[in-house]
XYZ file of N, CA, C and O in Angstrom:
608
model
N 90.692 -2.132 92.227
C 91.881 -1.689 91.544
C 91.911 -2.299 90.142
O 91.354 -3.378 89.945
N 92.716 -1.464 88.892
C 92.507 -1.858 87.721
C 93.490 -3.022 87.840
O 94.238 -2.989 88.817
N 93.620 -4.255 86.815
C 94.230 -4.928 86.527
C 95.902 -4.893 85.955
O 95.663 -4.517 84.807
N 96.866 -4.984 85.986
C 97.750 -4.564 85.873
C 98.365 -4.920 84.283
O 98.091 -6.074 83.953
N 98.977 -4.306 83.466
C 99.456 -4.519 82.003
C 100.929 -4.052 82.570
O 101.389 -3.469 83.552
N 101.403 -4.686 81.314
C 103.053 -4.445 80.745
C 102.864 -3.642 79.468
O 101.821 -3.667 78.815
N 104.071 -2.842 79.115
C 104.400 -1.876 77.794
C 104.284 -3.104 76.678
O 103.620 -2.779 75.694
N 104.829 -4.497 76.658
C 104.963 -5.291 75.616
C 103.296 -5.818 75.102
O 102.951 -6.228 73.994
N 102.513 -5.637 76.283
C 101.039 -5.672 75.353
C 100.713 -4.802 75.412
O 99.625 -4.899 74.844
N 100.830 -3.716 75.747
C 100.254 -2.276 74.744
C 100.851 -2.116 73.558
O 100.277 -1.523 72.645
N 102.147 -2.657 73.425
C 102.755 -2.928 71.743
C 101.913 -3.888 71.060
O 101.405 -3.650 69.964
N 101.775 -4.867 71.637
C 100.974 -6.153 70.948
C 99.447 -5.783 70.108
O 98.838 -5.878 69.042
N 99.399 -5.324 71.433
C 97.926 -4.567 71.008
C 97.615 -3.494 70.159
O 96.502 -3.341 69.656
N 98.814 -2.559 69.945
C 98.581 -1.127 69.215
C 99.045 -2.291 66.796
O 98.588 -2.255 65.653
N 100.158 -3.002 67.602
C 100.363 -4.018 65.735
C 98.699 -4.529 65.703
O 97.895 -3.970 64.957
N 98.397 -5.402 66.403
C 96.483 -5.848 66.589
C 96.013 -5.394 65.344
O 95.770 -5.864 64.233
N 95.957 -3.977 66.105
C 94.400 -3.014 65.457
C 94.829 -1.980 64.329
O 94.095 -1.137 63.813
N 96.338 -2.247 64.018
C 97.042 -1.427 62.736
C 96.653 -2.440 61.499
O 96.649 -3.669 61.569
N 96.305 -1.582 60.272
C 95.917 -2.493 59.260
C 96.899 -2.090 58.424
O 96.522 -1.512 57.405
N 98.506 -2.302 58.645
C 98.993 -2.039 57.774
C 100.609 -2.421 58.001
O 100.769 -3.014 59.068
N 101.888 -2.208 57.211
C 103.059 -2.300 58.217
C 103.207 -1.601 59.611
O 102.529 -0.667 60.040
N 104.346 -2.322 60.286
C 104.264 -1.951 61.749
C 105.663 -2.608 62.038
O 106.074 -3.722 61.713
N 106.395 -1.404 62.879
C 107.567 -1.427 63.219
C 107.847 -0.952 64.899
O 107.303 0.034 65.396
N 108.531 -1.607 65.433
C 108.478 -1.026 66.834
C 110.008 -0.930 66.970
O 110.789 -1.846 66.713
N 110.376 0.460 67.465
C 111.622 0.527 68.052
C 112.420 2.390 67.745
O 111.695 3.384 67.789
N 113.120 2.433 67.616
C 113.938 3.854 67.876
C 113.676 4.034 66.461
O 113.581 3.119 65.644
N 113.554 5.421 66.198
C 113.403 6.122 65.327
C 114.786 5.587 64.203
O 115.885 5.059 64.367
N 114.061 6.026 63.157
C 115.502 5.689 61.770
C 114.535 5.986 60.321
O 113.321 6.081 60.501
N 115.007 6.114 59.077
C 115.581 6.274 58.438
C 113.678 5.654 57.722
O 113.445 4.563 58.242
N 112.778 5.988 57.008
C 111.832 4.762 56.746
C 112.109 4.667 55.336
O 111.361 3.967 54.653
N 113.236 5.372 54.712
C 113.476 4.909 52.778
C 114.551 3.939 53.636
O 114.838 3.263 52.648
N 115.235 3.441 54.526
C 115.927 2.325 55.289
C 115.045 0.763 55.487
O 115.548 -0.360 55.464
N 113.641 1.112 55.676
C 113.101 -0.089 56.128
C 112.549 -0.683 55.058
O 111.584 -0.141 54.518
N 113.285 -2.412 54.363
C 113.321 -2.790 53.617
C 111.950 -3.730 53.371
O 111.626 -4.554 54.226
N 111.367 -3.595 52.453
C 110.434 -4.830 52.496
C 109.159 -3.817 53.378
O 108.433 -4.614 53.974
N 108.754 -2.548 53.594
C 107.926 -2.373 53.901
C 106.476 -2.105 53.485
O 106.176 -1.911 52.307
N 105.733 -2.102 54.320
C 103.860 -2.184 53.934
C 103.597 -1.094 54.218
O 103.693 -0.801 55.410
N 103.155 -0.040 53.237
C 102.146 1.017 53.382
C 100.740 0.918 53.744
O 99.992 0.068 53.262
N 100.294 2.025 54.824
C 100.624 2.683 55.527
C 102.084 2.259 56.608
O 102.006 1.041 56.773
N 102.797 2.571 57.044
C 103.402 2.411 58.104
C 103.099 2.785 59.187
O 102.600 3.893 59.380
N 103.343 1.926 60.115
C 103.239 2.751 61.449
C 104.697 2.170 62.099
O 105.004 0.993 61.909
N 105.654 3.166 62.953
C 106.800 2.578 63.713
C 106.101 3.530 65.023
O 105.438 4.552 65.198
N 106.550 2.764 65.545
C 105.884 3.055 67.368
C 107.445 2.783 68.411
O 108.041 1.777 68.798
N 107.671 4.411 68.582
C 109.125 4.796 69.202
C 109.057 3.579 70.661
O 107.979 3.035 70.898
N 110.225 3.284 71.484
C 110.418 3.116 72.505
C 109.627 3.926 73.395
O 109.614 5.128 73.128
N 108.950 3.531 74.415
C 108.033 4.513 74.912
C 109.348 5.257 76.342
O 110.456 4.839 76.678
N 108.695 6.215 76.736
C 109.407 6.808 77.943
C 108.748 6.147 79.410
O 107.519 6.096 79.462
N 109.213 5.850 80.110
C 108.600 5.275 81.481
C 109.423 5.912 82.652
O 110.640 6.019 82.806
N 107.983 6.438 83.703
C 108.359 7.065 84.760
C 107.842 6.172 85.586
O 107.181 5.327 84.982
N 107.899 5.973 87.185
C 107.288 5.485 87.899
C 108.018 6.616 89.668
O 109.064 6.777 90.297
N 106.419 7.119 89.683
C 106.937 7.636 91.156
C 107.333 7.263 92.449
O 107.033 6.126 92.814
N 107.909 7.953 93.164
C 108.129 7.244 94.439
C 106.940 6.845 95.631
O 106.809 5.906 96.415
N 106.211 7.996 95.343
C 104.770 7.668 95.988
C 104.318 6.522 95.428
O 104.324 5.752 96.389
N 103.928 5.913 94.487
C 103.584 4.870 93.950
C 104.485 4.030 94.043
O 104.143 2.971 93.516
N 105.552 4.007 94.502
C 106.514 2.618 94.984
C 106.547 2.519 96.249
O 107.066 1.564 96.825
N 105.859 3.739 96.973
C 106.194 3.555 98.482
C 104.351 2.739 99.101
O 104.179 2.237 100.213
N 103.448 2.833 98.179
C 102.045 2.444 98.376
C 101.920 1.197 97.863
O 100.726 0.945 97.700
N 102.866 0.009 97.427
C 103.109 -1.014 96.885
C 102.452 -1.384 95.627
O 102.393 -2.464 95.038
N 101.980 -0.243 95.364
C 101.265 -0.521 93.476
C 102.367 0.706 92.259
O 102.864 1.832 92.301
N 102.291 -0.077 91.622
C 102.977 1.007 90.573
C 102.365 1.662 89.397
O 102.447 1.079 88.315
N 101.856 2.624 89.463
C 100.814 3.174 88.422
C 102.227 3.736 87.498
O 102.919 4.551 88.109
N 102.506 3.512 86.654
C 103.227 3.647 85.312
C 102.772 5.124 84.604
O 101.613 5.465 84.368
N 103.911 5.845 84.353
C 103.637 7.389 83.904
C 104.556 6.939 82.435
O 105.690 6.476 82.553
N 103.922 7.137 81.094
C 104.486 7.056 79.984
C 103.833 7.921 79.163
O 102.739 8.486 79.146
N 105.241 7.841 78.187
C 105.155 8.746 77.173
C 105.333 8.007 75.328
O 106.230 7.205 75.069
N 104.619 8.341 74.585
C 104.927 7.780 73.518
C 104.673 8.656 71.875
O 104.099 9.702 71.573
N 105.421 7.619 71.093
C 105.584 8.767 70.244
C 105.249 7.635 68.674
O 106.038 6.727 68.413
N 104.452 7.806 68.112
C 104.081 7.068 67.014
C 103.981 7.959 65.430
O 103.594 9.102 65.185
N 104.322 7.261 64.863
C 104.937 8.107 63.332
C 103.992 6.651 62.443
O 104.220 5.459 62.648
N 102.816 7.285 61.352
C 102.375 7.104 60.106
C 102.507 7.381 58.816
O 101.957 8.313 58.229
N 103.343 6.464 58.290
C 104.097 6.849 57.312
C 102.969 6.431 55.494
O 102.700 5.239 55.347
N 102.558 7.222 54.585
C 102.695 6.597 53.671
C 102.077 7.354 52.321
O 101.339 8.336 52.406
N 102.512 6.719 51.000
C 102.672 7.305 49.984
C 101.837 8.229 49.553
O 100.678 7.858 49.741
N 101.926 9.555 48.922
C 100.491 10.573 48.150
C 100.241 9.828 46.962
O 101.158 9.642 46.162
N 99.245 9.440 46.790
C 98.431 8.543 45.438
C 98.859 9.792 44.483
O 98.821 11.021 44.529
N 99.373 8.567 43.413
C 99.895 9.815 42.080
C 98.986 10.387 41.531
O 99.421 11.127 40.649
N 97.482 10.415 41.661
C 96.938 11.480 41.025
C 96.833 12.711 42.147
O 95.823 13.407 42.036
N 97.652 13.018 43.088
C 98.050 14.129 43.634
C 99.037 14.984 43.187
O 100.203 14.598 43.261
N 98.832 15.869 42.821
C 100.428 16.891 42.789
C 100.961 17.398 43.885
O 100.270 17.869 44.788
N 102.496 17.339 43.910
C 102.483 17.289 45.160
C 103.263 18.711 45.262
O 104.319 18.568 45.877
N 103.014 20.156 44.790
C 103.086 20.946 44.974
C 101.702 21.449 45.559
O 101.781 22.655 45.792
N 100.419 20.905 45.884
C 99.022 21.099 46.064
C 98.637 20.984 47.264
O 97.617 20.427 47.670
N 99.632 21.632 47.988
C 99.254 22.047 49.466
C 97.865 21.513 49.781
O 97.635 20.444 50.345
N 97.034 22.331 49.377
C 95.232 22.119 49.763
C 95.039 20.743 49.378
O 93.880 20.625 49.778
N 95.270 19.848 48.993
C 94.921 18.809 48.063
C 95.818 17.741 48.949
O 95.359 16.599 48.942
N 97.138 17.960 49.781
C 97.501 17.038 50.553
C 96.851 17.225 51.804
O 96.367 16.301 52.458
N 96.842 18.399 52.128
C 95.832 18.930 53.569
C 94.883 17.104 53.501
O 95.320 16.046 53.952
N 93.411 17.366 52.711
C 92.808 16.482 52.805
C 93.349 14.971 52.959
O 92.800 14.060 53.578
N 94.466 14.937 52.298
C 95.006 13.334 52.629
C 95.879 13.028 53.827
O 96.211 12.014 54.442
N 96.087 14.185 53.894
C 96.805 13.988 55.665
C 95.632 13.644 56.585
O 95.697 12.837 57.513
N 94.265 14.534 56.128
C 93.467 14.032 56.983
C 92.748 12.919 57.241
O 92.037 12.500 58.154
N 93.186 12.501 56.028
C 92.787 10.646 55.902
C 93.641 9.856 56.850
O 93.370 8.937 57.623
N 94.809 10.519 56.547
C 95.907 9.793 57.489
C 95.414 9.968 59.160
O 95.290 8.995 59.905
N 95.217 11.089 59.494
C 94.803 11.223 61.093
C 93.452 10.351 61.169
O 93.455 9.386 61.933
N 92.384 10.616 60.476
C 91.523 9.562 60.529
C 91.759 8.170 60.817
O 91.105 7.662 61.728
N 92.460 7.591 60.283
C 92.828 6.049 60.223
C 93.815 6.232 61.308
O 94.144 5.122 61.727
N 94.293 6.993 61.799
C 94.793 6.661 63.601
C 93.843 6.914 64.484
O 93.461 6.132 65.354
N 93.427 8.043 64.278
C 92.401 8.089 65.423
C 91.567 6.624 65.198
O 91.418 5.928 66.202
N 91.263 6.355 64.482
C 90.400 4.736 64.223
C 90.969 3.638 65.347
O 90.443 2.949 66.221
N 92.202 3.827 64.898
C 93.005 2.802 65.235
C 93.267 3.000 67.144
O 93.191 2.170 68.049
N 93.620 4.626 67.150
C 93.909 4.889 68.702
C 92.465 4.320 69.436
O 92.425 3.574 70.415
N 91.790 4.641 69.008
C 90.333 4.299 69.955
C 90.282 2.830 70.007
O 90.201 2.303 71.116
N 90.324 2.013 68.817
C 90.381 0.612 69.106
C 91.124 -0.258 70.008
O 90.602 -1.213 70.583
N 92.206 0.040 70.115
C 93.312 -0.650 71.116
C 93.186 0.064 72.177
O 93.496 -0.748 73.049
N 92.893 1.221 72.804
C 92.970 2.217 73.770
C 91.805 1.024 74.845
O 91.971 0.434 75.913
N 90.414 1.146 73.644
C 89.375 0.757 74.411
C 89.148 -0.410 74.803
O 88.303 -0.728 75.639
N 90.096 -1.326 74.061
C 90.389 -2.634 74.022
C 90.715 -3.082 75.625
O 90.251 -4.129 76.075
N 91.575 -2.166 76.449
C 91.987 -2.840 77.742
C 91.203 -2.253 78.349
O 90.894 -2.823 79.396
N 90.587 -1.086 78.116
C 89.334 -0.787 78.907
C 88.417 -1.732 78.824
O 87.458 -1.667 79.593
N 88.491 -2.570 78.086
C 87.385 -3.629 78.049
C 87.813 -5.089 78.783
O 86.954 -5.962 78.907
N 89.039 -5.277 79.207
C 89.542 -5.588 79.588
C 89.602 -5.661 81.082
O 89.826 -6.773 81.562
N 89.456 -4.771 81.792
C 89.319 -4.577 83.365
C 90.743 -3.413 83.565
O 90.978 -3.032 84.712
N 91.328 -3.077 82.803
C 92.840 -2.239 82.788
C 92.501 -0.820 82.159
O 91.993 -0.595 81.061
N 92.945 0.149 83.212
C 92.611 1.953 83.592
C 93.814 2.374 83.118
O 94.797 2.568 83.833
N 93.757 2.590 81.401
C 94.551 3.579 81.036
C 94.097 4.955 81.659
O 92.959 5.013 82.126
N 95.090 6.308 81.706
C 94.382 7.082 81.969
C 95.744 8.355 80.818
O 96.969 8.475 80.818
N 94.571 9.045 80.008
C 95.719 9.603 79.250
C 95.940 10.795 80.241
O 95.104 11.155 81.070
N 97.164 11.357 80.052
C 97.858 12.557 81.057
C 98.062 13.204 80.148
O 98.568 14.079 80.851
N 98.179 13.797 78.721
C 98.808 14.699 77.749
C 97.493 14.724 76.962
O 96.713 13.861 77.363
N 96.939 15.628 75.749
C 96.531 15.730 75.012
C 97.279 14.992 73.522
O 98.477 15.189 73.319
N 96.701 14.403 72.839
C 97.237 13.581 71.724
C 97.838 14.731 70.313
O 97.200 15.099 69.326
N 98.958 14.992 70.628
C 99.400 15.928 69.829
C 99.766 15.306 68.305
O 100.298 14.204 68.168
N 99.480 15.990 67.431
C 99.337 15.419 66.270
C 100.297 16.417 65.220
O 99.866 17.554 65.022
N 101.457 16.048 64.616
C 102.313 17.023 63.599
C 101.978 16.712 62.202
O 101.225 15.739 62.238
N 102.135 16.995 61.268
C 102.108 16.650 60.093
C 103.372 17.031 59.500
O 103.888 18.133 59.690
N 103.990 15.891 58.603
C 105.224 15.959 58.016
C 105.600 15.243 56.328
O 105.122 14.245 55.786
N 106.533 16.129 55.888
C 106.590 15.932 54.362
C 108.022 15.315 54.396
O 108.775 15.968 55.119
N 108.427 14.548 53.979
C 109.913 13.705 53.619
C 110.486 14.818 53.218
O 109.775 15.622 52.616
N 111.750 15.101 53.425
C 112.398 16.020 52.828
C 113.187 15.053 51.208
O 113.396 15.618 50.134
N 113.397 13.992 51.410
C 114.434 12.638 50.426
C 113.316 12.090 49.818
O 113.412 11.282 48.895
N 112.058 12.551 50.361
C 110.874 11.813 49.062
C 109.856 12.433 49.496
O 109.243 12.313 50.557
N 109.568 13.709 47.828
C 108.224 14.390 48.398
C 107.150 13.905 48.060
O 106.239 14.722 47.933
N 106.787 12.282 47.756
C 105.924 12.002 47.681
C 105.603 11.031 49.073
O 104.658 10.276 48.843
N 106.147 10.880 50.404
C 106.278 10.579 51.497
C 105.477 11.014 52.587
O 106.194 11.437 53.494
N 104.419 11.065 52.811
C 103.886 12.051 54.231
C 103.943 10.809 54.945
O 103.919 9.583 54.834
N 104.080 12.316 56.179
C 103.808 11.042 57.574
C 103.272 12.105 58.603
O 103.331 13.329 58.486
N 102.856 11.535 59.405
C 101.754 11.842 60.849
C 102.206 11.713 62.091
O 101.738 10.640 62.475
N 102.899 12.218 63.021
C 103.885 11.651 64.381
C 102.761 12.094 65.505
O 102.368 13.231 65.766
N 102.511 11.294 65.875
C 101.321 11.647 66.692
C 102.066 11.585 68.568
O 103.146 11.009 68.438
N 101.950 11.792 69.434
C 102.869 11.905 71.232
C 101.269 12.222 71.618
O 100.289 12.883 71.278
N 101.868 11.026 72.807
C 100.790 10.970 74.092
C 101.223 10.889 74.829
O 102.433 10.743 74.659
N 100.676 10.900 76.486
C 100.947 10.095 77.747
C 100.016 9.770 78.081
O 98.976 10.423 77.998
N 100.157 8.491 78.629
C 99.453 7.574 79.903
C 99.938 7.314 81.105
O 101.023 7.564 81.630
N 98.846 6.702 81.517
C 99.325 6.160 82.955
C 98.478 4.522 82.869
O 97.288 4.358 82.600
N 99.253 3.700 83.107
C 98.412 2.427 84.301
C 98.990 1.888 84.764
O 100.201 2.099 84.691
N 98.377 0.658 85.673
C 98.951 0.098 86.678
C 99.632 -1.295 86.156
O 99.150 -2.306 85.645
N 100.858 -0.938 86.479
C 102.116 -1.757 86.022
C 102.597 -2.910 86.949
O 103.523 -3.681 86.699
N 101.710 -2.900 88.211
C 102.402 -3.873 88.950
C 101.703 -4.131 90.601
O 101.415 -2.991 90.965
N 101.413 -4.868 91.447
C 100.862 -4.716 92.479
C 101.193 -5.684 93.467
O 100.871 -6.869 93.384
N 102.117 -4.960 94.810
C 102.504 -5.787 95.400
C 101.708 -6.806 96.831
O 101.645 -6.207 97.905
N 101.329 -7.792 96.803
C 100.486 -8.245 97.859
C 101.163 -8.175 98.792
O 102.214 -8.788 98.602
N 101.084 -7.610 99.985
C 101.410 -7.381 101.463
C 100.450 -8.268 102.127
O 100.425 -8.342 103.356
């Protein structure tokens, strides 16, 4: 059986392997967050399920959901009416998560701990409406692992 983790080190671990600001908690406002480091990353409250089958077999395999937002500035030699021209820097932006998702992901796999993703890693792309020089990247997953194991 895999080793068991908590949500507070999959947080620990996802700030780790971010090379940049990092915020954890409910969505808000990011011309609000004072004193911040570009790129951003804020990493929502995750969603947590746990079934009854898995509480009735004394292990708890953990069903979550999460939702992570990359926030940061278009370099001023962009115009930022240049659709085609942000395309490519958004894709810089997904690059440097996917970087980042694989590092911490594989990290507890290295570990002895069986993430197992349940969703495809959906990826949006988004323009500030209060600052169009603002993109950001909201990326939603699910996992599963084992959250807990009771010795009988």
């Amino acid at each position: 059986m895999s080793n068991t983790i908590k949500s507070n080190e999959i947080v620990d671990q996802m700030e780790t392997n971010w090379s940049g600001g990092f915020h954890f908690g409910n969505p808000q406002e990011v011309d609000n967050i004072h004193s911040k480091t570009l790129p951003l990353m804020i990493v929502n409250t995750p969603q947590m399920l746990i079934s009854m089958e898995s509480w009735n077999k004394n292990r708890i395999l953990q069903s979550s959901n999460w939702t992570v937002s990359v926030y940061n500035n278009l370099p001023s030699q962009y115009n930022v009416t240049d659709d085609k021209a942000i395309l490519g820097y958004w894709d810089t932006i997904e690059d440097s998560i996917l970087e980042w998702f694989y590092d911490w992901f594989y990290y507890f796999e290295s570990q002895g701990n069986e993430l197992v993703m349940t969703s495809p890693i959906q990826i949006t792309r988004l323009k500030e409406s209060s600052n169009d020089r603002l993109l950001s990247v909201k990326v939603t997953f699910g996992m599963n692992y084992f959250r807990y194991c009771k010795q009988i």
